[in-house]
Coordinates of C-alpha atoms and ligand atoms in Angstrom, one line a residue:
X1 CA -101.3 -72.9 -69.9
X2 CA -101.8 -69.3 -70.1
X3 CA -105.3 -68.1 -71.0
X4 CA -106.0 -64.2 -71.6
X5 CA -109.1 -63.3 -70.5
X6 CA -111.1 -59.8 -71.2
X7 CA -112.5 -58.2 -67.6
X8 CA -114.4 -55.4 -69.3
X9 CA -115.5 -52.1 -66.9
X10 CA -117.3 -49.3 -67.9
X11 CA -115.5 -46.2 -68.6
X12 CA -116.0 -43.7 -65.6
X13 CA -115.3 -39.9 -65.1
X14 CA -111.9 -40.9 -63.1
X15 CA -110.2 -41.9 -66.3
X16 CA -108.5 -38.7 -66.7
X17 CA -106.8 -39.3 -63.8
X18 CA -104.6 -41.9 -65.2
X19 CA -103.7 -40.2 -68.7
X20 CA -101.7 -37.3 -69.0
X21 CA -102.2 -34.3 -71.0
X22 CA -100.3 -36.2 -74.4
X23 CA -103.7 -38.6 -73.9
X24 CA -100.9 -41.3 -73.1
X25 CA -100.8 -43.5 -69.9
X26 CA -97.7 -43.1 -68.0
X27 CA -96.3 -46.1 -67.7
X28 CA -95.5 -47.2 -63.6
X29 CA -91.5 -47.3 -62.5
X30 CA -89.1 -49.8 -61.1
X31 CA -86.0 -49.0 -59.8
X32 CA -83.1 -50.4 -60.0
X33 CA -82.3 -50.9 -56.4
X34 CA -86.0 -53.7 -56.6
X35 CA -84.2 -55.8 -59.0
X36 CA -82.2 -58.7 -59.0
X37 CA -80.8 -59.4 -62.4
X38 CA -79.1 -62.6 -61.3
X39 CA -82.4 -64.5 -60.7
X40 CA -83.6 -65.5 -64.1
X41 CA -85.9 -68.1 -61.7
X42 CA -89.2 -66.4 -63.5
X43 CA -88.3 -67.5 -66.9
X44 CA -88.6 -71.0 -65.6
X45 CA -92.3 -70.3 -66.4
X46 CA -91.7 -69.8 -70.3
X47 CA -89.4 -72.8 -70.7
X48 CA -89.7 -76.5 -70.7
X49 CA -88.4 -78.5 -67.8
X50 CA -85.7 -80.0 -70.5
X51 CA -84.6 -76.4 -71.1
X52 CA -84.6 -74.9 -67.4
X53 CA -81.1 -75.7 -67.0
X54 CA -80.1 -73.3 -69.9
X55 CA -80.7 -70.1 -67.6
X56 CA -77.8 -71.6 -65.4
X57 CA -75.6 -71.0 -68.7
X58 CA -76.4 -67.6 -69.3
X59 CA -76.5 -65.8 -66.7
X60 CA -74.3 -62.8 -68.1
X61 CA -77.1 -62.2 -70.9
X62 CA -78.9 -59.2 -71.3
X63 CA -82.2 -58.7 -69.4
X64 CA -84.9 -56.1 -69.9
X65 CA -87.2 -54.3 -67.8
X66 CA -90.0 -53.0 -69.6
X67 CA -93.5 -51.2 -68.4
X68 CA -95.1 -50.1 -71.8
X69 CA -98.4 -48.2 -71.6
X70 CA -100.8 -48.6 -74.4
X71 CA -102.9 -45.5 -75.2
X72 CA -106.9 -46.3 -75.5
X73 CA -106.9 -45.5 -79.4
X74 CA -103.7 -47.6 -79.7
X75 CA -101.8 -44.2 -81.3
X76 CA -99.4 -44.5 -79.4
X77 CA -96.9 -46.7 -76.7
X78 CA -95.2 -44.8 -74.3
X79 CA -92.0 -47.0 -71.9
X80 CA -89.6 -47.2 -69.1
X81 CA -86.6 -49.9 -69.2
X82 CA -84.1 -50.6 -67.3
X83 CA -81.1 -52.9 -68.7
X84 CA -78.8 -54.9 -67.5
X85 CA -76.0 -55.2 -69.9
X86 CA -72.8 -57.2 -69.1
X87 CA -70.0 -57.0 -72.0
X88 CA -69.5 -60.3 -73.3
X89 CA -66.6 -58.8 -75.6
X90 CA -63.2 -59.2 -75.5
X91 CA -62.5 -55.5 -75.9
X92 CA -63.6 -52.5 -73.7
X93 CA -67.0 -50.9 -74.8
X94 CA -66.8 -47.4 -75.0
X95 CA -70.7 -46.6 -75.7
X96 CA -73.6 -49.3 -75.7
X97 CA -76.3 -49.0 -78.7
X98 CA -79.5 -49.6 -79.0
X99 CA -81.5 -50.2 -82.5
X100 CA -85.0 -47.8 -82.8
X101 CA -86.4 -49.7 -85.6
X102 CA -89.9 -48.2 -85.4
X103 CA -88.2 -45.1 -87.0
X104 CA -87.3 -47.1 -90.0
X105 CA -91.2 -48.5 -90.4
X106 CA -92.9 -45.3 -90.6
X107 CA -93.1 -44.9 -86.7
X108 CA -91.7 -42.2 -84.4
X109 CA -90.1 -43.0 -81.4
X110 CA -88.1 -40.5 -79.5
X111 CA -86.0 -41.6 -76.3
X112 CA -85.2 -39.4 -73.5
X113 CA -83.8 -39.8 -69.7
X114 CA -80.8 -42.1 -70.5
X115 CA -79.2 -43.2 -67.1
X116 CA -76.1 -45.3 -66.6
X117 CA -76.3 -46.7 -63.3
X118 CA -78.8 -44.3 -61.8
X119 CA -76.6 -41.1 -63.5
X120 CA -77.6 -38.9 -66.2
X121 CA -76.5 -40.5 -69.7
X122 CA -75.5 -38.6 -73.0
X123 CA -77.1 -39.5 -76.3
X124 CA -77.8 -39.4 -79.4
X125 CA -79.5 -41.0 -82.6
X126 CA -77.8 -41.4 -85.9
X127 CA -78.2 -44.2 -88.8
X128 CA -81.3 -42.2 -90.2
X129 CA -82.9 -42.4 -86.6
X130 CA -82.7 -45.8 -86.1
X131 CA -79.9 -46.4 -83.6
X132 CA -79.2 -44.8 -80.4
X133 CA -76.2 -44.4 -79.1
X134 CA -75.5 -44.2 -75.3
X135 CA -71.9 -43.0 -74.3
X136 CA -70.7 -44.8 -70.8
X137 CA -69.7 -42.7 -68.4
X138 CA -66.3 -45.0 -68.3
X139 CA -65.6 -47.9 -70.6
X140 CA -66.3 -50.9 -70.3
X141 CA -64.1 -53.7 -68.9
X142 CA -65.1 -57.2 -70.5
X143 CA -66.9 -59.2 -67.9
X144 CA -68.5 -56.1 -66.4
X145 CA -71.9 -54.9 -66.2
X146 CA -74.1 -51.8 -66.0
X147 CA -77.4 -50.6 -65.8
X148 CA -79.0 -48.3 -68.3
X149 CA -82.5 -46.8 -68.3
X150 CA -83.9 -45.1 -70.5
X151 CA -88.1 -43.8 -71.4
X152 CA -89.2 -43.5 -74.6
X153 CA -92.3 -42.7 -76.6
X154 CA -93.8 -44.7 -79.7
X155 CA -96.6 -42.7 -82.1
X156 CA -97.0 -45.6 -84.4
X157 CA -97.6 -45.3 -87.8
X158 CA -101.4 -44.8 -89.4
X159 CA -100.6 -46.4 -92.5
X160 CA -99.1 -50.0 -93.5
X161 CA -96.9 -47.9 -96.3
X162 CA -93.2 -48.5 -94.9
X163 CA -94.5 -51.8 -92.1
X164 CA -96.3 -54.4 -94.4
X165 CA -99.1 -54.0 -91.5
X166 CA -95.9 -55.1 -89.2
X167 CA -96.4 -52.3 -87.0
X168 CA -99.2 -50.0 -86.2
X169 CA -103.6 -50.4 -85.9
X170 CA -105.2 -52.3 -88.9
X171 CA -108.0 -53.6 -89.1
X172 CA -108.7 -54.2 -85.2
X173 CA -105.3 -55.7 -84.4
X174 CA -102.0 -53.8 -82.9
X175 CA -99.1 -55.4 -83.9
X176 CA -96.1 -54.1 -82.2
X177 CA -92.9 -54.9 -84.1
X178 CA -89.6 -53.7 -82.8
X179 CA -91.7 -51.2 -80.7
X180 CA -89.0 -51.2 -78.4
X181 CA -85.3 -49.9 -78.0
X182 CA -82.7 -53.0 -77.8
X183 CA -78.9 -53.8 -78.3
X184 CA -77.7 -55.7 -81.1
X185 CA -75.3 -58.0 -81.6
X186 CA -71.7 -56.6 -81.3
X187 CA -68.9 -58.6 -83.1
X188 CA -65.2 -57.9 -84.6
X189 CA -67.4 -55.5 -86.9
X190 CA -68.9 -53.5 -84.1
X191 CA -72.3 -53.0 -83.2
X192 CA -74.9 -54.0 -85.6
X193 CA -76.2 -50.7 -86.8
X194 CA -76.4 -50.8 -90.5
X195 CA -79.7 -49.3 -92.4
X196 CA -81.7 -52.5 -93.2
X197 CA -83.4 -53.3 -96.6
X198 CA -87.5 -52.8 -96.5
X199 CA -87.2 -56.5 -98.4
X200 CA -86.0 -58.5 -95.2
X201 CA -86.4 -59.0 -91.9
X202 CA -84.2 -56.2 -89.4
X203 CA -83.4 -57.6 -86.0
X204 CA -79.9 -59.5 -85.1
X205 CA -80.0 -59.8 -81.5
X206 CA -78.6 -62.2 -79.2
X207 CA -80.7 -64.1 -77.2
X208 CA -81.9 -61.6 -73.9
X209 CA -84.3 -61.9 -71.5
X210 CA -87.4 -59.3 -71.2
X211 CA -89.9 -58.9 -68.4
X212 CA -93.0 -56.9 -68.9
X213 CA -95.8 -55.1 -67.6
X214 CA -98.0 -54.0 -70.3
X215 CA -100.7 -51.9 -69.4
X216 CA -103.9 -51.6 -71.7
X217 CA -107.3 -51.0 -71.7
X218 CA -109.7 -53.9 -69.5
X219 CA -110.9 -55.1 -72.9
X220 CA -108.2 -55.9 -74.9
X221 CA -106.7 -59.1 -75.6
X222 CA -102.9 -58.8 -75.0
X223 CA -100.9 -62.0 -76.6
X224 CA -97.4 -61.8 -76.5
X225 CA -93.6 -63.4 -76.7
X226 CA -93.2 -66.1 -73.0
X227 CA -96.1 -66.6 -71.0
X228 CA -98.3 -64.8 -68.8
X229 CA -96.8 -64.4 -64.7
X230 CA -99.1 -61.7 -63.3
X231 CA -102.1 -59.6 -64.0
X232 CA -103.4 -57.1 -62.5
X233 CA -106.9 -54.9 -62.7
X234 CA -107.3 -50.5 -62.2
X235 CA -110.2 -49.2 -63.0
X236 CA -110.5 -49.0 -67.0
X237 CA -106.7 -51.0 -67.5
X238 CA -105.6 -54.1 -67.3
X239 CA -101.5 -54.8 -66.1
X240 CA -100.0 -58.0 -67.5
X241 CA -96.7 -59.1 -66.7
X242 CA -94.8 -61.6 -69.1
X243 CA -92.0 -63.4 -68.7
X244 CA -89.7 -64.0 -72.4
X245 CA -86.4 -65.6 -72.7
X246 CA -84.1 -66.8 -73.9
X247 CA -85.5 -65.4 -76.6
X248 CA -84.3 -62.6 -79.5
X249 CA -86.7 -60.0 -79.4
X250 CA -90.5 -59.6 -77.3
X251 CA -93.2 -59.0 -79.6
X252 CA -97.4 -57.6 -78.9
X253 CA -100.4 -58.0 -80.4
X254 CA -103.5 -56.3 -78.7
X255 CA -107.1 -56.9 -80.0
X256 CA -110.7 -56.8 -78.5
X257 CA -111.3 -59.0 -81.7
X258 CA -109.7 -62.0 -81.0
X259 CA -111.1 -65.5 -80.3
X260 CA -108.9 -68.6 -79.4
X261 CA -108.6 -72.5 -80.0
X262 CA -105.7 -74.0 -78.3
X263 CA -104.4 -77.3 -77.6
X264 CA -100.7 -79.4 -76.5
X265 CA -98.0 -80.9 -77.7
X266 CA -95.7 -82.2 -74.8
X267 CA -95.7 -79.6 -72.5
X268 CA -96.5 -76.9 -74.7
X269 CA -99.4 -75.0 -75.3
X270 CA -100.5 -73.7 -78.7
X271 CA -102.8 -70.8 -79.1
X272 CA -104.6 -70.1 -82.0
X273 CA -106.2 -66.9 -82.4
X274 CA -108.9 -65.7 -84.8
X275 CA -111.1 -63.5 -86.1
X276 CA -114.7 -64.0 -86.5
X277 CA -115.9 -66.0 -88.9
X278 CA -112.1 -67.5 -89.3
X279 CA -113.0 -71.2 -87.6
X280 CA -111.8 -72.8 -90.4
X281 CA -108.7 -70.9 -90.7
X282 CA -107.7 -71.2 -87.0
X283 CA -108.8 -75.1 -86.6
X284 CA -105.8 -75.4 -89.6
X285 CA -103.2 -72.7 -88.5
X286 CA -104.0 -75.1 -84.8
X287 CA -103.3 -78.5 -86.3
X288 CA -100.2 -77.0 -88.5
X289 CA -98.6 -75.6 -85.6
X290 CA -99.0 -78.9 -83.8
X291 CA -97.8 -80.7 -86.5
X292 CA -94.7 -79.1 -87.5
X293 CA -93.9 -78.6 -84.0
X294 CA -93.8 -82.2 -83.5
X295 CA -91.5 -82.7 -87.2
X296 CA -89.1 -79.9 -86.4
X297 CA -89.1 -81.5 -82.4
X298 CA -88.0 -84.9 -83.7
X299 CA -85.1 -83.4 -86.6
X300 CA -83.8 -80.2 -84.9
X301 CA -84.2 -80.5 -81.1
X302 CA -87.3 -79.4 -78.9
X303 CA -88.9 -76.6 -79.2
X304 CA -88.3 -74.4 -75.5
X305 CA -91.1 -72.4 -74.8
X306 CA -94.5 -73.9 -72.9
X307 CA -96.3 -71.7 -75.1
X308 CA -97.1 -70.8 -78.8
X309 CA -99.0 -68.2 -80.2
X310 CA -100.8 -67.4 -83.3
X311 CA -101.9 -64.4 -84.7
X312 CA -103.9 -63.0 -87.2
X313 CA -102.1 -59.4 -88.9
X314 CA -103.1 -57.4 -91.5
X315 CA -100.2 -57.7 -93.5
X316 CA -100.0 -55.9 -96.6
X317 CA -97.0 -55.4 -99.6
X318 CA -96.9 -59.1 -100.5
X319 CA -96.1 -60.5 -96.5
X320 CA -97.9 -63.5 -95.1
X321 CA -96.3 -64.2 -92.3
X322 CA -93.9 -63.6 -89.6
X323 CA -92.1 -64.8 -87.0
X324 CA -91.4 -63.7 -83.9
X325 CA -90.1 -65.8 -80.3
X326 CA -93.1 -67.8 -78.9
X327 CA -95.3 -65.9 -81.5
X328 CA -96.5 -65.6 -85.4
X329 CA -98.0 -63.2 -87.3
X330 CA -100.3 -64.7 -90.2
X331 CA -101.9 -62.7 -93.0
X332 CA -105.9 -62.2 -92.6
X333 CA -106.4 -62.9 -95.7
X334 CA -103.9 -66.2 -95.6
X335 CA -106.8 -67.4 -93.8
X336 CA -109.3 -67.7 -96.8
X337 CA -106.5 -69.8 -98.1
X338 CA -106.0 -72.8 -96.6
X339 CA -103.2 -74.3 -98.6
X340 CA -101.1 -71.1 -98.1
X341 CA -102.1 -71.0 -94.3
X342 CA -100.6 -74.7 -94.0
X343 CA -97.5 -74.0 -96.0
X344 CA -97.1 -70.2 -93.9
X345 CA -97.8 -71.8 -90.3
X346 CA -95.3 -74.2 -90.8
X347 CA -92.6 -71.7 -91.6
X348 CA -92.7 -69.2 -89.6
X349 CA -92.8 -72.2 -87.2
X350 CA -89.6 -73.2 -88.4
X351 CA -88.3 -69.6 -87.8
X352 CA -88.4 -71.1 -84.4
X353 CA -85.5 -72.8 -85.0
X354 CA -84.0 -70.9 -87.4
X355 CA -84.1 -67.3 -86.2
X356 CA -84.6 -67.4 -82.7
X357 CA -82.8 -70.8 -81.2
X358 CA -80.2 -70.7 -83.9
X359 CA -79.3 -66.6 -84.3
X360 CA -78.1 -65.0 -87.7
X361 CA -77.3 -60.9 -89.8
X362 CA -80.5 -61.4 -91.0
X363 CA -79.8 -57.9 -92.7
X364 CA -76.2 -59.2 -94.4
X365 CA -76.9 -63.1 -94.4
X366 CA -80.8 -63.9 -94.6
X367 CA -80.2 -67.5 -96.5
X368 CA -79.3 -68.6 -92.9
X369 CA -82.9 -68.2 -91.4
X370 CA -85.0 -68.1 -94.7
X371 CA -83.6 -70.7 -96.8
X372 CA -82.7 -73.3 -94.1
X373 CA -86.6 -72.0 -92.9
X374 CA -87.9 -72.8 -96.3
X375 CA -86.1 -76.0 -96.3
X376 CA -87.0 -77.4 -93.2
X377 CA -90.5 -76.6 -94.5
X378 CA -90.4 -79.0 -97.3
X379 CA -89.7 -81.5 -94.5
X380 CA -92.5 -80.8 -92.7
X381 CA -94.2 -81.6 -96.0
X382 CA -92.0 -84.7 -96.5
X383 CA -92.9 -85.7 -92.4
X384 CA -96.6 -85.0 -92.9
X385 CA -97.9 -85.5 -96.2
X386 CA -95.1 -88.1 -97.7
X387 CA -93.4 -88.0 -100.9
X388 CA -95.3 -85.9 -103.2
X389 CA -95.4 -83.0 -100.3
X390 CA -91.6 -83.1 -100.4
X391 CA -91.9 -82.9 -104.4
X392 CA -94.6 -80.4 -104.5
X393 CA -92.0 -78.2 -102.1
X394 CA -89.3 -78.9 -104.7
X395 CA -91.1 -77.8 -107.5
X396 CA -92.5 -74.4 -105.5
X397 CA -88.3 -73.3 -104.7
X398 CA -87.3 -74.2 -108.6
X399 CA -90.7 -71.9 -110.0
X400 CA -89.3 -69.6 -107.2
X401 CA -85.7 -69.6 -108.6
X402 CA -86.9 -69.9 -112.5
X403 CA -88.5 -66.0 -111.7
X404 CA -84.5 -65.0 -112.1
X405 CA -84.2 -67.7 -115.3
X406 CA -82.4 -69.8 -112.4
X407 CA -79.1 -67.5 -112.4
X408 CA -76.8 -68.8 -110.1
X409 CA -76.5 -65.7 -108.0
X410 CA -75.0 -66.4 -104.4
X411 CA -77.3 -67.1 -101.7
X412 CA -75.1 -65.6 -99.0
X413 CA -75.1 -61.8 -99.7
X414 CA -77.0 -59.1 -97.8
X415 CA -80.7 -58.4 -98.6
X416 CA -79.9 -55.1 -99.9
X417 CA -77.5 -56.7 -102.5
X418 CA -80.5 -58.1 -104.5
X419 CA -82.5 -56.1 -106.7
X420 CA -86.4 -56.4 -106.5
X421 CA -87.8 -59.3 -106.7
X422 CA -84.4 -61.2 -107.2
X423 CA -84.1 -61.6 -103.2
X424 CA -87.3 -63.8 -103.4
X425 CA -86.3 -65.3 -105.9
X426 CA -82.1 -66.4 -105.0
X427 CA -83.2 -66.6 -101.1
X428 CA -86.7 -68.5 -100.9
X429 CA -86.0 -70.4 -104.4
X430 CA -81.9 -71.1 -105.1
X431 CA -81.4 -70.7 -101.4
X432 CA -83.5 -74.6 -100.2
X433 CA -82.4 -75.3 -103.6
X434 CA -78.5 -75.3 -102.6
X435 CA -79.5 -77.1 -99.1
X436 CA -80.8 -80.0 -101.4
X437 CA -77.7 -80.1 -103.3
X438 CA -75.5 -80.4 -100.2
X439 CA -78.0 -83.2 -98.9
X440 CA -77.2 -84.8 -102.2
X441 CA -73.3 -84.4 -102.4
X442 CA -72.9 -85.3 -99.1
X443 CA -75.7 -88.2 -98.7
X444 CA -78.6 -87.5 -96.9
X445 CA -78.0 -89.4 -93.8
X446 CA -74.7 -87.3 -93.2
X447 CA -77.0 -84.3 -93.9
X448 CA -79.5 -85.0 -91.5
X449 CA -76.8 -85.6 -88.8
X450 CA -74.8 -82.2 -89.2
X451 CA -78.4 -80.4 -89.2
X452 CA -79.2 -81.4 -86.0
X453 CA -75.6 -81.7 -84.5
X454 CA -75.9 -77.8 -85.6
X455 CA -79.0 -76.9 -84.6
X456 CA -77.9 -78.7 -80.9
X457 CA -74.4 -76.8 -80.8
X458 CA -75.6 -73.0 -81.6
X459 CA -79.1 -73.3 -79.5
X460 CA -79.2 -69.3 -78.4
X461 CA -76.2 -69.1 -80.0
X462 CA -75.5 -67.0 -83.4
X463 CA -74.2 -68.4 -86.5
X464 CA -72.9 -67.3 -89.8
X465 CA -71.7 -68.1 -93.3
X466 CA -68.6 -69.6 -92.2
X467 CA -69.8 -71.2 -89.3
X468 CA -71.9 -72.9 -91.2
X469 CA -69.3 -74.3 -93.6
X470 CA -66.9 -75.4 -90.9
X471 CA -69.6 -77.1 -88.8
X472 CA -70.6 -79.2 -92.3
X473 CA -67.4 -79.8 -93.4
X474 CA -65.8 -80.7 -90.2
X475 CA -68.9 -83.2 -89.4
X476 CA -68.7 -84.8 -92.5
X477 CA -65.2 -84.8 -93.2
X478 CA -65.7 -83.6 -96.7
X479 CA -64.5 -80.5 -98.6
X480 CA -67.1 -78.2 -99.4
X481 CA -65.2 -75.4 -101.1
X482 CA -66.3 -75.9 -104.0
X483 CA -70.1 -76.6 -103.3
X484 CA -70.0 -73.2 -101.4
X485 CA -68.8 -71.3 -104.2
X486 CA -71.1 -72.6 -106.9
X487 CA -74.3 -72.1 -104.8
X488 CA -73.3 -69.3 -101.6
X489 CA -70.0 -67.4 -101.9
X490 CA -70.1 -64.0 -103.3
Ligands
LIG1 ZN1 -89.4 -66.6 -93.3

């Protein structure tokens, strides 16, 4: 169990010392030479004894260095990484990207001092200053690796505007979404650097491993992706190392607001923190947590990490919730509501499994995480509160779909491919909609069955449309053609 406690110190004269004239701490250096990126041993820490084995298998995944510096108004985040990138692809790799999706969300970040194994890099940005393109000194060979560092420097955004509150200071919390740069995927299309859509979520990355030192201010409340390794204390800041992976993405929040409830399930940890006067709130976003952990344990497989996290957010625009590895972000005011709070903790919990175990576009196929996420969620209503939960759940999707006069739009196109409020509509309504209707055609035994033999064959893998279909079909031996184009196929 990790616990994050506050060792507060009065602000002294020698503070200047430690922040440079941009009122930004610089963050403290590793080296390449330190490192060994074969031993993923410290992970161990962040995974269940069931799931220790998987570090054995992937061992050529992508792991990140990070020290990131908090300033002491939270303006700003200023980094150092180092990244070990092997090419997993079939083909030579002439340039590695990396996504800057704080650019896209009203933040500026702006990278300089690229290396490639300890040499000077060229770079450059390009897809509206959200992708970063490093050029390789040589290509490079399938099955070999590299070593890129890189710094860069965050000013986040003072206004929710383009984030939904996702990332930036609100209301005493710093969420850090995407703060960082990382790779995406790379397939037969090439790397994953399309514009997203402000309407859905923008990360598809494959599962990595990140270790870092975040330095803040003694009184802040870090909570973050993995768990808790190290800590150490300089006069007014606090270092905290964390250890996250497998996992998709690392993901902040810093607050000197925060209080916390946690409890177990198996041999994880839940945290629940909250804001004063939210006792209520956090006592249910707890018992939620632990509940549909337990429901999604039992269907989908177990859920890896030895610690969960959540977090209050001042989300904004319409959001609620979101998920992020080992971590959610739940709506303030979601906590006055405690209907909504159950039905929100429970799935961005199930993002667990459908987002971060189980990888997907979330920019070209978002049915894949949100609608088998909404899904899953009427089972933790059918698990937890019986028959009329699962009906209640049924009837939410068809008042969600009937906001479109139930048009059967496909629910496999990109997010930027539905107008408005349509996406909410085809995705969060039609989209469970169409998983009930293949639980119907192809019994719901069979159903069950191909769910979890699915959810066990891609863990940390990525999926998509078609792998979807073929993994159905061929467990269930029946054609599902047809099904597919009435209800997904554009
Ligand atoms: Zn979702």
């Amino acid at each position: 169990m990790s616990t994050f406690k506050n060792f507060s110190k009065p602000i002294v004269a020698g503070v200047m010392l430690v922040i440079t004239a941009c009122g930004c701490i610089s963050p403290a250096k590793t080296t390449p030479t330190e490192v060994n990126w074969n031993d993923l041993s410290v992970y161990e820490a962040n995974l269940i004894q069931g799931e220790h084995a998987t570090l054995a298998t992937m061992s050529e995944a992508t792991v990140y260095h990070l020290d990131v510096s908090i300033s002491p108004n939270f303006g700003t985040v200023n980094g150092h990484q180092e990244v070990r990138y092997i090419n997993r692809e079939t083909v030579e790799l002439p340039s590695v990207y990396f996504r800057l999706f704080s650019n896209e969300s009203g933040g500026q970040e702006v990278v300089s001092v690229v290396s490639v194994d300890g040499k000077p890099a060229s770079f450059e940005t390009t897809s509206s200053s959200s992708a970063l393109k490093v050029t390789l000194p040589a290509a490079l060979k399938p099955g070999d690796g590299i070593t890129i560092s890189l710094d860069f420097s965050l000013t986040l955004p003072l206004t929710t505007e383009q984030n939904f509150g996702l990332l930036g200071y609100f209301n005493g919390v710093l969420a850090l979404d995407s703060f960082f740069p990382i790779i995406p995927v790379y397939d037969e299309n090439g790397w994953h650097i399309e514009a997203t859509d402000p309407d859905g979520d923008k990360t598809y990355n494959d599962a990595a491993f990140f270790q870092v030192n975040v330095t803040a201010p003694s009184n802040t409340t870090i909570v973050a992706s993995g768990v808790e390794i190290a800590r150490s204390q300089q006069e007014n800041n606090q270092t905290i190392t964390f250890a996250d992976g497998p996992a998709r993405d690392f993901y902040l929040v810093a607050s000197n607001q925060l209080a916390l409830k946690s409890t177990t399930v198996g041999e994880t940890t839940v945290n629940s923190y909250y804001l004063q006067g939210k006792q209520n709130g956090a006592d249910r976003a707890l018992s939620t947590a632990v509940d549909a952990i337990r429901v999604f344990n039992n269907r989908f497989g177990i859920y890896p990490y030895t610690e969960f996290d959540i977090v209050p957010l001042a989300l904004s625009g319409g959001g609620i919730g979101m998920e992020y590895p080992g971590i959610v972000g739940i709506g303030m005011s979601v906590y006055d509501n405690l209907g909504l709070l159950e039905e929100t903790v429970a799935h961005e919990t199930g993002h667990q499994w459908f987002y971060n175990l189980i990888g997907n576009d979330q920019v070209d196929q978002p049915w894949l995480d949100e609608s088998l996420t909404q899904y899953v969620t009427g089972l933790y209503y059918l698990d937890i509160h019986g028959q009329d939960g699962w009906n209640a759940s049924k009837s939410g999707w068809n008042s969600f779909w009937s906001r479109t006069l139930k048009a059967e739009i496909p629910i496999g196109m990109p997010v930027s491919s539905y107008p408005g409020y349509t996406y909410g509509s085809i995705i969060y309504g039609r989209g469970p909609l169409f998983l009930v209707a293949l639980a119907d055609f192809l019994g719901g035994p069979i159903f069950d069955n191909c769910l979890r033999g699915y959810c066990e064959n891609f863990r940390w893998q990525v999926v998509d449309t078609a792998s979807f279909e073929e993994w159905f079909q061929s467990r269930s031996g029946k054609d599902l053609n047809a099904i597919f184009l009435k209800w997904v196929l554009p």
